[in-house]
CSV table of C-alpha atoms in Angstrom, one decimal:
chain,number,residue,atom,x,y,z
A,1,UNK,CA,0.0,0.0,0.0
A,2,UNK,CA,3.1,2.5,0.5
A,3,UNK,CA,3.5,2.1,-3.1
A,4,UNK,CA,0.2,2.2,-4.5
A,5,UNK,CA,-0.5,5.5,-2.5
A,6,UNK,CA,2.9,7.3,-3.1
A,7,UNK,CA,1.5,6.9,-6.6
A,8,UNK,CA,-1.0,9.4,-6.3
A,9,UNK,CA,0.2,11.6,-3.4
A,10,UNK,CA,2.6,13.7,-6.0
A,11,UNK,CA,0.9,17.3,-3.8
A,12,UNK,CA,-0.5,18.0,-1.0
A,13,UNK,CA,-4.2,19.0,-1.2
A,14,UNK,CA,-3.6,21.3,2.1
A,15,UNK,CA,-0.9,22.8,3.5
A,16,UNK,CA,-0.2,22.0,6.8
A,17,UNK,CA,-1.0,24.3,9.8
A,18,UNK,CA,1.0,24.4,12.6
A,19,UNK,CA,-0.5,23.7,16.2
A,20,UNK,CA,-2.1,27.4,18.2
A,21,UNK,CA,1.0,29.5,19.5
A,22,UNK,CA,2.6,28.0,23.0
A,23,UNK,CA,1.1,24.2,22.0
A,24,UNK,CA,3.4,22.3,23.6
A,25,UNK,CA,5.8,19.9,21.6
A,26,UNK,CA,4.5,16.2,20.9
A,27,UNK,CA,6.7,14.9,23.1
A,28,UNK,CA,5.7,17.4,26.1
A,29,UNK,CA,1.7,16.0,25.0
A,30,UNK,CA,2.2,12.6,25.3
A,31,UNK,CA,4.0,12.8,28.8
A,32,UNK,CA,0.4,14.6,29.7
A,33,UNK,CA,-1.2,11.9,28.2
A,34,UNK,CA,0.7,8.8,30.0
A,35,UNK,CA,0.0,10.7,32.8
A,36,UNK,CA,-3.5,11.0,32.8
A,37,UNK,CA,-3.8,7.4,32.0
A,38,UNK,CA,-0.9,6.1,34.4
A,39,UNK,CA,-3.5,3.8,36.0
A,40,UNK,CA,-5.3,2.8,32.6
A,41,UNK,CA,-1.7,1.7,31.3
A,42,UNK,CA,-0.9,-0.5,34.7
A,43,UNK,CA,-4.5,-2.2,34.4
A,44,UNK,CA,-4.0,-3.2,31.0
A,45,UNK,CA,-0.9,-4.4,31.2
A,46,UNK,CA,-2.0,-6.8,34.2
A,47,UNK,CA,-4.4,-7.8,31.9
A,48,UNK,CA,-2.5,-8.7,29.2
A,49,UNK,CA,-0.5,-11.3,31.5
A,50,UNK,CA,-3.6,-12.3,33.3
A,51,UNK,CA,-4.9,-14.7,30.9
A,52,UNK,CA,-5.0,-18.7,30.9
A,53,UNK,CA,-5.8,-21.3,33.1
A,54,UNK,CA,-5.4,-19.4,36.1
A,55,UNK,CA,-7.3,-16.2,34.9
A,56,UNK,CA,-10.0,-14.7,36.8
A,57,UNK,CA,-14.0,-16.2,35.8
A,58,UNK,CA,-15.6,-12.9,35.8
A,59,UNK,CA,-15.4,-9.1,35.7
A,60,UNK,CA,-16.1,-8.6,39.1
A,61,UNK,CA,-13.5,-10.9,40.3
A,62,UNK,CA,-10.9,-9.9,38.0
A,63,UNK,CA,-11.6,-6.6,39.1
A,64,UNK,CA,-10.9,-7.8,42.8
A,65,UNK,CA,-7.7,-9.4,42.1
A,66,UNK,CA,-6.3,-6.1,39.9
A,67,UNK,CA,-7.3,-4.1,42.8
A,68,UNK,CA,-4.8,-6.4,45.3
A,69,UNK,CA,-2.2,-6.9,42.7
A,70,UNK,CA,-2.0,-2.9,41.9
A,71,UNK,CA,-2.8,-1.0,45.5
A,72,UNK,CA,-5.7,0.6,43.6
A,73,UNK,CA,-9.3,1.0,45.3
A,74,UNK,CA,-12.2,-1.3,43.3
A,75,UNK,CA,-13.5,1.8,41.8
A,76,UNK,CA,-10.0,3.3,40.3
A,77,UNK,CA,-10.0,-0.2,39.0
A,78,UNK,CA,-13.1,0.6,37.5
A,79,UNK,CA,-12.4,3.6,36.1
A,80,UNK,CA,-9.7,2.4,34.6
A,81,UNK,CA,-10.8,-0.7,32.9
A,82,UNK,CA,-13.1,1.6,31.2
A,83,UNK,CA,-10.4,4.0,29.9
A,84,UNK,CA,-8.3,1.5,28.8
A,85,UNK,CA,-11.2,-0.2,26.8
A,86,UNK,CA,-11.7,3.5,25.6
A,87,UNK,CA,-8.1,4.5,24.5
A,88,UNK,CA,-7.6,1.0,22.3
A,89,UNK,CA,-5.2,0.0,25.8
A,90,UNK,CA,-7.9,-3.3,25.7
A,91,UNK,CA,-9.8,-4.7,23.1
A,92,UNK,CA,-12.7,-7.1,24.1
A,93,UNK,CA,-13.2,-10.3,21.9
A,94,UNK,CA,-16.2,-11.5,22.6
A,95,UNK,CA,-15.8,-12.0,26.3
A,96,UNK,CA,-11.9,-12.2,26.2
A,97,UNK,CA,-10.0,-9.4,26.9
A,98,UNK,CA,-6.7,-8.6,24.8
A,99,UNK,CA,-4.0,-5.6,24.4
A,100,UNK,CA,-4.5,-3.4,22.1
A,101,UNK,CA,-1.9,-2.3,19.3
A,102,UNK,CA,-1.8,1.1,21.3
A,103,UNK,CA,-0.2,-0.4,25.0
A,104,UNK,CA,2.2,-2.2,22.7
A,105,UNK,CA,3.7,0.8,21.0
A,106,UNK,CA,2.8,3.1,24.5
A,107,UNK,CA,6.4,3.3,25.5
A,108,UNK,CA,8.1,4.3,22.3
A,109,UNK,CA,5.3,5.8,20.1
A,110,UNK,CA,4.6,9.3,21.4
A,111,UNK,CA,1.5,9.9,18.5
A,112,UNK,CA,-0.2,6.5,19.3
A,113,UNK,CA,0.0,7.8,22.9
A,114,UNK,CA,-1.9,10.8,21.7
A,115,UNK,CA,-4.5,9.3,19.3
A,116,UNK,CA,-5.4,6.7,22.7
A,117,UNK,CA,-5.6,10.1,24.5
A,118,UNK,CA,-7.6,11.4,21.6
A,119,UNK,CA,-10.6,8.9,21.7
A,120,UNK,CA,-10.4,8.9,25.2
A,121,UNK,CA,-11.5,12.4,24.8
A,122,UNK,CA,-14.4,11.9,22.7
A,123,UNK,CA,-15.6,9.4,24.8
A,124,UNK,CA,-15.7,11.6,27.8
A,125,UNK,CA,-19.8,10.7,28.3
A,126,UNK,CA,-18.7,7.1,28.4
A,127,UNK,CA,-15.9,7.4,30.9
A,128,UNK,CA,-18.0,9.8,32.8
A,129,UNK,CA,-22.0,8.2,32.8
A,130,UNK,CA,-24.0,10.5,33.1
A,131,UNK,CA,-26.7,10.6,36.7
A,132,UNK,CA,-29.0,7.8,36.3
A,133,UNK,CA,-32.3,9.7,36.7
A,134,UNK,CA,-31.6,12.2,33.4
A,135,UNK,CA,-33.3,11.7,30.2
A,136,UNK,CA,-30.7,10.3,27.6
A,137,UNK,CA,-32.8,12.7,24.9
A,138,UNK,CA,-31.5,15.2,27.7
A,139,UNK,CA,-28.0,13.9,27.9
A,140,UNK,CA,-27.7,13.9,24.1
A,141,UNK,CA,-28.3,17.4,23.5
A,142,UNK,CA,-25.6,18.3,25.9
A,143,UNK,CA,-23.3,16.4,24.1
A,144,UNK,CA,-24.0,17.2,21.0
A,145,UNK,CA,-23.7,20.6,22.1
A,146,UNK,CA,-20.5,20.0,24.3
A,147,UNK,CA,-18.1,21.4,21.0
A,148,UNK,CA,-19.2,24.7,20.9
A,149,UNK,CA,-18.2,25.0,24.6
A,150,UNK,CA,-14.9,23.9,24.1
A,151,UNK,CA,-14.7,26.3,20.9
A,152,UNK,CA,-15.0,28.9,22.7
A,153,UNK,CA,-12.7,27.6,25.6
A,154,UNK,CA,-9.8,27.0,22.8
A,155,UNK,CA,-10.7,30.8,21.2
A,156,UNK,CA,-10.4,32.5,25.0
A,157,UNK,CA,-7.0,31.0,25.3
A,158,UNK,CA,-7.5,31.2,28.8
A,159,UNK,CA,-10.3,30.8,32.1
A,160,UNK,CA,-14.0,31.4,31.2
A,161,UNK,CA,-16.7,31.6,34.1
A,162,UNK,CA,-19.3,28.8,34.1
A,163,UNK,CA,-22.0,31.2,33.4
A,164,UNK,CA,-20.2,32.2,30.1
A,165,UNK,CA,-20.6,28.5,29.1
A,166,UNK,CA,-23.8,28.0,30.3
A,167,UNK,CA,-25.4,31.1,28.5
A,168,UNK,CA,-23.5,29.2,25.2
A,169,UNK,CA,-24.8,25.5,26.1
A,170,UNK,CA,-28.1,27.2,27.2
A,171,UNK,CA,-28.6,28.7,23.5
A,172,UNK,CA,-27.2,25.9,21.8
A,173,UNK,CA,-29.5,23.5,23.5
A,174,UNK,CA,-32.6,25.9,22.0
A,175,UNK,CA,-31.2,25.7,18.5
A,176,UNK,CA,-31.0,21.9,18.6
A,177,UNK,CA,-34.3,21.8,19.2
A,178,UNK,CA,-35.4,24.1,17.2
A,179,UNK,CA,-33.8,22.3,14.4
A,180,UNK,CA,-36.0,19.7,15.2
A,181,UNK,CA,-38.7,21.6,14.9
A,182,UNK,CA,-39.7,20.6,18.8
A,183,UNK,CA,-42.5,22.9,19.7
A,184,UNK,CA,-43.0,22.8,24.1
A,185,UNK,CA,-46.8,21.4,24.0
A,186,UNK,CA,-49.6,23.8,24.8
A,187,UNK,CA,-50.6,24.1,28.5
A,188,UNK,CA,-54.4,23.3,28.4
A,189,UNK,CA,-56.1,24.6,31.5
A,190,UNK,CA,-59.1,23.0,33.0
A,191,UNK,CA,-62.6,23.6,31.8
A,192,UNK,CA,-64.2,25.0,35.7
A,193,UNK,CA,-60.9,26.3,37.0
A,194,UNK,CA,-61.4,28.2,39.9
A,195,UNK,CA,-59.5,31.6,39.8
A,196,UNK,CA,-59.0,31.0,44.0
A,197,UNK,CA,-57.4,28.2,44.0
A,198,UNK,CA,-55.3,29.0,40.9
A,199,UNK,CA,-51.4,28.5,41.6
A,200,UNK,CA,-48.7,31.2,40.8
A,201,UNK,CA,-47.4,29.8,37.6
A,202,UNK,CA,-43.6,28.6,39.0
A,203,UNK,CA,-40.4,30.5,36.7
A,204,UNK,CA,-38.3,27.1,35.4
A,205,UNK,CA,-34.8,27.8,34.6
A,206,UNK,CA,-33.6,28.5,31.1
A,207,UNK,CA,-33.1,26.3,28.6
A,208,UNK,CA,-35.3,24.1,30.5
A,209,UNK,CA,-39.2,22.1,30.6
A,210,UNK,CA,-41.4,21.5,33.0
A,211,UNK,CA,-40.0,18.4,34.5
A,212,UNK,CA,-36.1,18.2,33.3
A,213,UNK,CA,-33.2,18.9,34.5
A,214,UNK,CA,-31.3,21.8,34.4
A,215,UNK,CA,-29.1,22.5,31.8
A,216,UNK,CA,-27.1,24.1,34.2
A,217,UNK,CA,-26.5,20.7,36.0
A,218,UNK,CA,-25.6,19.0,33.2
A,219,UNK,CA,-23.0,21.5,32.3
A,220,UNK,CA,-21.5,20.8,35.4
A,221,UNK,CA,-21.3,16.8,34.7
A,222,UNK,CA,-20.1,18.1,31.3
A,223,UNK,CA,-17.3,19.8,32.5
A,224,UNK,CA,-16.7,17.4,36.0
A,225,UNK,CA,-16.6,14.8,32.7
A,226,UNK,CA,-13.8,16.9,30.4
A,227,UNK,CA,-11.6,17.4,33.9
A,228,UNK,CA,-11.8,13.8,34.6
A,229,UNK,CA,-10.3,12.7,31.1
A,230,UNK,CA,-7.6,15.7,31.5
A,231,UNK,CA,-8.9,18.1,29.1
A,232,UNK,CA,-9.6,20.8,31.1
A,233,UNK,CA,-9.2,22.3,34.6
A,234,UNK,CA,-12.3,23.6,37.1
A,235,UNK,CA,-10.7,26.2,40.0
A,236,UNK,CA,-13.5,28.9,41.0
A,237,UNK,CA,-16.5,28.9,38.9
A,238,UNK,CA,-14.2,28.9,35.8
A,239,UNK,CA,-12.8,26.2,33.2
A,240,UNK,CA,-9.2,26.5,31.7
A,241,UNK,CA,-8.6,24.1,28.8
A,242,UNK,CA,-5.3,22.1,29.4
A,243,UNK,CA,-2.3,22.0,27.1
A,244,UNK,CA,-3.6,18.6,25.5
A,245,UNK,CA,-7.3,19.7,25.8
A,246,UNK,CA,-6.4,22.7,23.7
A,247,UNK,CA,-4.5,20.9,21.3
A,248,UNK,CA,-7.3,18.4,21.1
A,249,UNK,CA,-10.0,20.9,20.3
A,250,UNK,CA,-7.3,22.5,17.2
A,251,UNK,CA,-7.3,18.7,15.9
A,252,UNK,CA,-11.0,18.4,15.9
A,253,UNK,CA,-11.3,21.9,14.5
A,254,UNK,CA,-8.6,20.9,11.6
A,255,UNK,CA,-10.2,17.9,10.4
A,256,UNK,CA,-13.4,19.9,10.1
A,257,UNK,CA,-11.3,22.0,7.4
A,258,UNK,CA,-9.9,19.2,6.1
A,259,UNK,CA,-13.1,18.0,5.4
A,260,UNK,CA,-14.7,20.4,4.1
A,261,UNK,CA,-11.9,21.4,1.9
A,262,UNK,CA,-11.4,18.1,0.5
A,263,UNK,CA,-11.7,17.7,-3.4
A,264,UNK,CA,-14.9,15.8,-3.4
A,265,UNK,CA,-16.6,16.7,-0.4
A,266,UNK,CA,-15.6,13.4,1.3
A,267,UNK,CA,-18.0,12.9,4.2
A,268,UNK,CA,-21.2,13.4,2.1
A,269,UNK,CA,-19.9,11.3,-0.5
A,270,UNK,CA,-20.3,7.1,-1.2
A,271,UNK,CA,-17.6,5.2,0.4
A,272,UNK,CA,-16.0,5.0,-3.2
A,273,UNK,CA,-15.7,8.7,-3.9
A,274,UNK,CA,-14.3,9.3,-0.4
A,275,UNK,CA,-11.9,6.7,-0.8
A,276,UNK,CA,-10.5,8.4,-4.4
A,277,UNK,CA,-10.9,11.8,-2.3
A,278,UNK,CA,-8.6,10.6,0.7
A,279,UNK,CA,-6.2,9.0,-2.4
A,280,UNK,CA,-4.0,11.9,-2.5
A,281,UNK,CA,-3.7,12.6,1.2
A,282,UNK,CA,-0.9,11.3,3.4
A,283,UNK,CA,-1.8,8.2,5.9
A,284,UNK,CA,-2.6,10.5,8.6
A,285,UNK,CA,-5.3,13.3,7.3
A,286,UNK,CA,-6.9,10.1,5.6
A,287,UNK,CA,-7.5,8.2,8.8
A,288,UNK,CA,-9.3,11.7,10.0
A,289,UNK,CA,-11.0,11.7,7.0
A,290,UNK,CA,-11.9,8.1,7.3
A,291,UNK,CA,-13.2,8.6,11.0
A,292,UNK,CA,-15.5,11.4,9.7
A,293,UNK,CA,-16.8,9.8,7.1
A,294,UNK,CA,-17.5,6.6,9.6
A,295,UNK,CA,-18.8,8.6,11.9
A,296,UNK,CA,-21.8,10.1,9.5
A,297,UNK,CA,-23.0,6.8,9.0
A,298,UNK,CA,-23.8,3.5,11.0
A,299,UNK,CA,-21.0,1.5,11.7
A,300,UNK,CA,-22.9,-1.9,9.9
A,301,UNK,CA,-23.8,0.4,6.7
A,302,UNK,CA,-20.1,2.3,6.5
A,303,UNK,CA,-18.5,-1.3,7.1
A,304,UNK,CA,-20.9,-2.8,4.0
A,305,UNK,CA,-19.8,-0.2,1.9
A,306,UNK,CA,-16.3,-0.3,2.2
A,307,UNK,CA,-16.3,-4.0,1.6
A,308,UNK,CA,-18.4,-3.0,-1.3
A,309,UNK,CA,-15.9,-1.1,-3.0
A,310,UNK,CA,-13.0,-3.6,-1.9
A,311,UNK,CA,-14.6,-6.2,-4.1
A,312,UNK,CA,-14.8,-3.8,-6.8
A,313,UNK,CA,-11.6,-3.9,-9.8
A,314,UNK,CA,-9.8,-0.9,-8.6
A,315,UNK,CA,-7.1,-2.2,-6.6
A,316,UNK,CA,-5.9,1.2,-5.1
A,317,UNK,CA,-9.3,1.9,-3.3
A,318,UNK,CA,-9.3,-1.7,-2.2
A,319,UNK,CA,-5.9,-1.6,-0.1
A,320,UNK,CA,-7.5,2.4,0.9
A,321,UNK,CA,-11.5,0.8,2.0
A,322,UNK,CA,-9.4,-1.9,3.9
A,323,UNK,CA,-7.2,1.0,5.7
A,324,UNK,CA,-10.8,2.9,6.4
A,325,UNK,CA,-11.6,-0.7,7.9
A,326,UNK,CA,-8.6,-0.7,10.2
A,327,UNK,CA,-10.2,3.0,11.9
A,328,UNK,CA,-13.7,0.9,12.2
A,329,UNK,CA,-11.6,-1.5,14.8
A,330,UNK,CA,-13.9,-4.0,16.7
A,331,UNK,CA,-17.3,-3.6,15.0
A,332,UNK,CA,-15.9,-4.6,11.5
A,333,UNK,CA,-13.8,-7.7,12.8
A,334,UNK,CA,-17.0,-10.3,11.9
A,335,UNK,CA,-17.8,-9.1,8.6
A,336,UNK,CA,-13.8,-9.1,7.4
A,337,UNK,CA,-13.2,-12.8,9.0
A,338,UNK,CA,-16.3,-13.2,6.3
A,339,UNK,CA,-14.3,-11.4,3.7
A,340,UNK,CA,-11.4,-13.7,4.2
A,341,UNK,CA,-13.2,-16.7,2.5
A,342,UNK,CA,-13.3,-14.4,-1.1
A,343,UNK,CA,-10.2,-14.9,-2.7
A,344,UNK,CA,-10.0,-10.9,-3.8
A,345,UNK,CA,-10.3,-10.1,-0.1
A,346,UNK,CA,-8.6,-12.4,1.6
A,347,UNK,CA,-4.8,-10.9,1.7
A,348,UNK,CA,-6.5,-7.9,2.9
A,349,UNK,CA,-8.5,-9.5,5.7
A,350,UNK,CA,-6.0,-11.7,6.8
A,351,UNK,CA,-3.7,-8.9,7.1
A,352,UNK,CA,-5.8,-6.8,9.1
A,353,UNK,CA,-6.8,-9.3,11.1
A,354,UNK,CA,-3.3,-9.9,12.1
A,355,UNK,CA,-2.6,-6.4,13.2
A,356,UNK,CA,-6.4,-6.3,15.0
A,357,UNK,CA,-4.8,-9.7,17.3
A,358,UNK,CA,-2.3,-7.4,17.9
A,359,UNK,CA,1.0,-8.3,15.6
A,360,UNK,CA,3.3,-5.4,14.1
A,361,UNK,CA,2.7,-4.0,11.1
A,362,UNK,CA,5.8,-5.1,9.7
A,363,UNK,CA,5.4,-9.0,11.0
A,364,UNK,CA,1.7,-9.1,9.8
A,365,UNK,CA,3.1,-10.1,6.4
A,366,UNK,CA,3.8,-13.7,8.1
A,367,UNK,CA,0.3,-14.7,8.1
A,368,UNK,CA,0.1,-14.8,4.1
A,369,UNK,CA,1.1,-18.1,2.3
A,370,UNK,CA,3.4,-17.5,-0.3
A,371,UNK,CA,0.9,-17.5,-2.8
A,372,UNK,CA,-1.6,-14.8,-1.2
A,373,UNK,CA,1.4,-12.9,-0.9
A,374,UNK,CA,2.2,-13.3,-4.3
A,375,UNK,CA,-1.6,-12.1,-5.0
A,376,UNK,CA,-1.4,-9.2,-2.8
A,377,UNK,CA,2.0,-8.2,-4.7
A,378,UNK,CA,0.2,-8.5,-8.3
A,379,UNK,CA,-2.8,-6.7,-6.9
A,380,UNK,CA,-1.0,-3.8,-5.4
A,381,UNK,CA,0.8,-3.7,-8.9
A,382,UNK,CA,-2.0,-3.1,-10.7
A,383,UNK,CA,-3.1,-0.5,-8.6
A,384,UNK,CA,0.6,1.3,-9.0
A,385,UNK,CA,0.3,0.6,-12.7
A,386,UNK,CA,-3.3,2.2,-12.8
A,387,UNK,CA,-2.7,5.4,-10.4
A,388,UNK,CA,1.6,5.8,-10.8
A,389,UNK,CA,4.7,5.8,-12.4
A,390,UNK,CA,6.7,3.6,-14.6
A,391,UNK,CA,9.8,4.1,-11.7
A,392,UNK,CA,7.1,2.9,-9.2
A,393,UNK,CA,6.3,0.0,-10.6
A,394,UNK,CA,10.4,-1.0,-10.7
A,395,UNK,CA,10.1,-0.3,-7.1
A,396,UNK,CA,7.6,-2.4,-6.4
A,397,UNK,CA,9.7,-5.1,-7.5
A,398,UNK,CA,11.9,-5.3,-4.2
A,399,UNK,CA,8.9,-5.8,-2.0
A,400,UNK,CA,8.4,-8.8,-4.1
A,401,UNK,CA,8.7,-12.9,-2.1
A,402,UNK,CA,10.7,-14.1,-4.9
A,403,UNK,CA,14.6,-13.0,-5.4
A,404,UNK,CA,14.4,-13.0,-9.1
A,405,UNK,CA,12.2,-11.7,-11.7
A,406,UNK,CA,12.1,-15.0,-13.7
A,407,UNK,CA,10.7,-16.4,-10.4
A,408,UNK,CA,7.9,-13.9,-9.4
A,409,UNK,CA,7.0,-14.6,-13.5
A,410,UNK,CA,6.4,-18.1,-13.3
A,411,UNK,CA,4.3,-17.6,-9.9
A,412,UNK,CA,2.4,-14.8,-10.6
A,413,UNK,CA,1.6,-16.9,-13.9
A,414,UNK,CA,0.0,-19.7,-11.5
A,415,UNK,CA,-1.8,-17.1,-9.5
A,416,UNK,CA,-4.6,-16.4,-11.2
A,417,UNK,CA,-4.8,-12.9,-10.6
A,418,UNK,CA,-7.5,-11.3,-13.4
A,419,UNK,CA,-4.8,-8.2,-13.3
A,420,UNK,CA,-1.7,-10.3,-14.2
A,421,UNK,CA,-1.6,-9.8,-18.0
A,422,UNK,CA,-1.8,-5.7,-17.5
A,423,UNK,CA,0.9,-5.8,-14.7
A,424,UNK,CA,3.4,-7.8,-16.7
A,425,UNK,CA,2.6,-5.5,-20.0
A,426,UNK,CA,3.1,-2.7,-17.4
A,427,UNK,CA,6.0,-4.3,-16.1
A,428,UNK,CA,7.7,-4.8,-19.3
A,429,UNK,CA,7.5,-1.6,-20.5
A,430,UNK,CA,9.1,-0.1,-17.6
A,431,UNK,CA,12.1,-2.4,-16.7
A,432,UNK,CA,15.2,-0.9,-18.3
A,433,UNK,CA,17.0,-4.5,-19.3
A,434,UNK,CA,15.8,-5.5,-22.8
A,435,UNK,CA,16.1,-9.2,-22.0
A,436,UNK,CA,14.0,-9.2,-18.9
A,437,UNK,CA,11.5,-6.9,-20.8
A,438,UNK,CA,11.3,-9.4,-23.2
A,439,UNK,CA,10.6,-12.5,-20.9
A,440,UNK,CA,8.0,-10.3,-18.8
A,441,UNK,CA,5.9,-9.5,-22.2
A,442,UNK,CA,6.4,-13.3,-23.6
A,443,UNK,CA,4.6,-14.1,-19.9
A,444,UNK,CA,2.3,-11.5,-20.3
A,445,UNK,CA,1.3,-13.0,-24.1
A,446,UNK,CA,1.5,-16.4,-23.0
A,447,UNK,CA,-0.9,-15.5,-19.9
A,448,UNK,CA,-3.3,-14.1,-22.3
A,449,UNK,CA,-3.9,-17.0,-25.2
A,450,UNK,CA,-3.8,-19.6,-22.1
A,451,UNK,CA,-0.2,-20.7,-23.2
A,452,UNK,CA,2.7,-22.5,-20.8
């Protein structure tokens, strides 16, 4: 895939912005972030030893036995089971409980400290429930309306009283519901009211109905939510963003742009025009583009379409649907074990399904038989053949199993692939040595008329 997409990302779509003046450096960030999840990191790695015959039966007793083994109180355990399932520390198959790719690389990769921190972060509402006895319709809207608070937090560059906020939440709440064109129901009095024993009508707070709760109070579990994820600071009826809560909010703010200043209008577009829209970016705007376009749609429906377009005959989008897949995590893992039984797919799957258990990148190659990787290798040709240049193609070659080119011939021959006639015409015409040229086209016309 490093080929195939260095064959279309010749420019950059979007110049790169740098981080808000006095951002701390990455490195300075992801110390904030190990800290904040110190205990998160400690729990899952318990948990990644505590498997097998002697592991504990349920959650409640494993949760016992971390508690002992880590000097932590049952409900820090708690806590931080659930941030670690939130930050990709843990990933639960079925009712197993595994490390993640993230606690693996914790200790030398500063970024996949920061993207663990970063979906932390938009999962404050999980890691902070919200009071039992509020309507989730009620809890929604505050969420919902949760980024315009932190807008303005990151714009102030600095404290903001609580009643600033609320005044913001307070309106923002209205225009939700507005938008939803949610009219408060007429008050109908009765027929033979007596005006004597007619109560004082009662003033509710703003932003609020007869009945619901404040939205005051839920800007405070809002905020008591952000604080508790590290995000921001509460000191005195005011809330300070933190370093990596303002450089948080400048991410969220910059994939916006890059969304809406991508070529094709990626997150209202089909999962195929998003996919030629995110061909030209560099691995890590795609993946933001990727989790915006996911995030429009179900997870089932973005997870069928991708698939879709993998089994389609464009090989480039196939490798980029199966990296969109990879940014899905967990709720895609069923439908690409499926995958893995079509023999288009299955390089892809199995490959991702390697890294998903938890193996490198660069060791998840070792799953594939010589002849899927042989596949994948043709497959990824065609794609650098369709979208690149002749010198790409020759550099494709070194990522190839075999150690000769008379070798790869005779097995990409045998594969099947319905490419391999184009990639060995392509193939020809590029390599510089006449001979070799010549044996790669007599393949490629001996492929074609079903000749040995």
């Amino acid at each position: 895939m490093a080929s195939a997409r260095r064959a279309v990302t010749t420019r950059r779509t979007r110049p790169a912005t740098r981080p808000p003046e006095g951002t701390p450096a990455p490195a300075e960030l992801a110390r904030q972030a190990r800290s904040v999840l110190a205990d998160a990191v400690r729990i899952a790695r318990w948990a990644a030893v505590e498997r097998g015959p002697a592991a504990a039966r349920s959650v409640p007793e494993a949760r016992q036995r971390a508690a002992a083994a880590l000097d932590l109180t049952p409900e820090k355990v708690r806590a931080g089971w659930d941030r670690a399932r939130l930050a990709g520390l843990i990933e639960m198959h079925g009712d197993a409980a595994r490390p993640g790719w993230r606690l693996h690389a914790w200790d030398r990769d500063d970024m996949a400290v920061l993207r663990g921190w970063v979906a932390l972060f938009d999962a404050w509402s999980l890691a902070h429930p919200a009071p039992a006895d509020v309507a989730p319709t009620a809890v929604a809207e505050v969420v919902e309306a949760v980024p315009q608070v932190l807008s303005l937090l990151q714009l102030s560059a600095g404290p903001v009283a609580t009643e600033t906020l609320l005044d913001l939440l307070q309106q923002r709440v209205a225009e939700l519901r507005e938008e939803r064109c949610e009219v408060p129901p007429a008050k109908t009095e009765p027929a033979k009211a007596e005006p004597a024993k007619a109560e004082p009508a009662r003033a509710e707070p703003a932003g609020t109905a007869a009945g619901e709760v404040p939205v005051s109070a839920l800007l405070d579990w809002s905020l008591e939510g952000l604080a508790s994820v590290g995000a921001l600071t509460l000191d005195r009826g005011q809330a300070t963003l933190t370093p990596l809560g303002n450089w948080a909010v400048w991410v969220k703010l910059e994939q916006i742009c890059v969304a809406a200043q991508s070529p094709a209008g990626n997150i209202e577009q089909s999962a195929e025009d998003m996919l030629r829209g995110c061909a030209r970016l560099t691995p890590g705007p795609a993946r933001a583009e990727y989790r915006a376009w996911i995030a429009a749609r179900t997870v089932a429906g973005a997870v069928g379409e991708l698939l879709g377009v993998a089994r389609g005959e464009d090989a480039l989008l196939r490798g980029l649907a199966f990296e969109a897949l990879r940014v899905v995590g967990a709720p895609a893992e069923a439908e690409v074990r499926a995958a893995a039984g079509e023999p288009s797919l299955r390089p892809y799957a199995l490959l991702w399904l390697a890294e998903y258990d938890g193996a490198d990148p660069e060791d998840a190659a070792d799953v594939l038989t010589r002849e899927e990787a042989t596949w994948l290798w043709v497959d990824t040709a065609a794609a650098v053949a369709d979208h690149g240049e002749p010198q790409l193609l020759l550099r494709h070659l070194d990522s190839a199993v075999q150690g000769t080119v008379p070798a790869l011939i005779e097995e990409v021959r045998a594969g099947g692939h319905p490419r391999t006639v184009q990639v060995l015409v392509a193939l020809a015409a590029a390599h510089p040595d006449p001979a070799l040229a010549k044996a790669v086209r007599r393949a490629a016309f001996q492929v074609h008329t079903g000749g040995v």
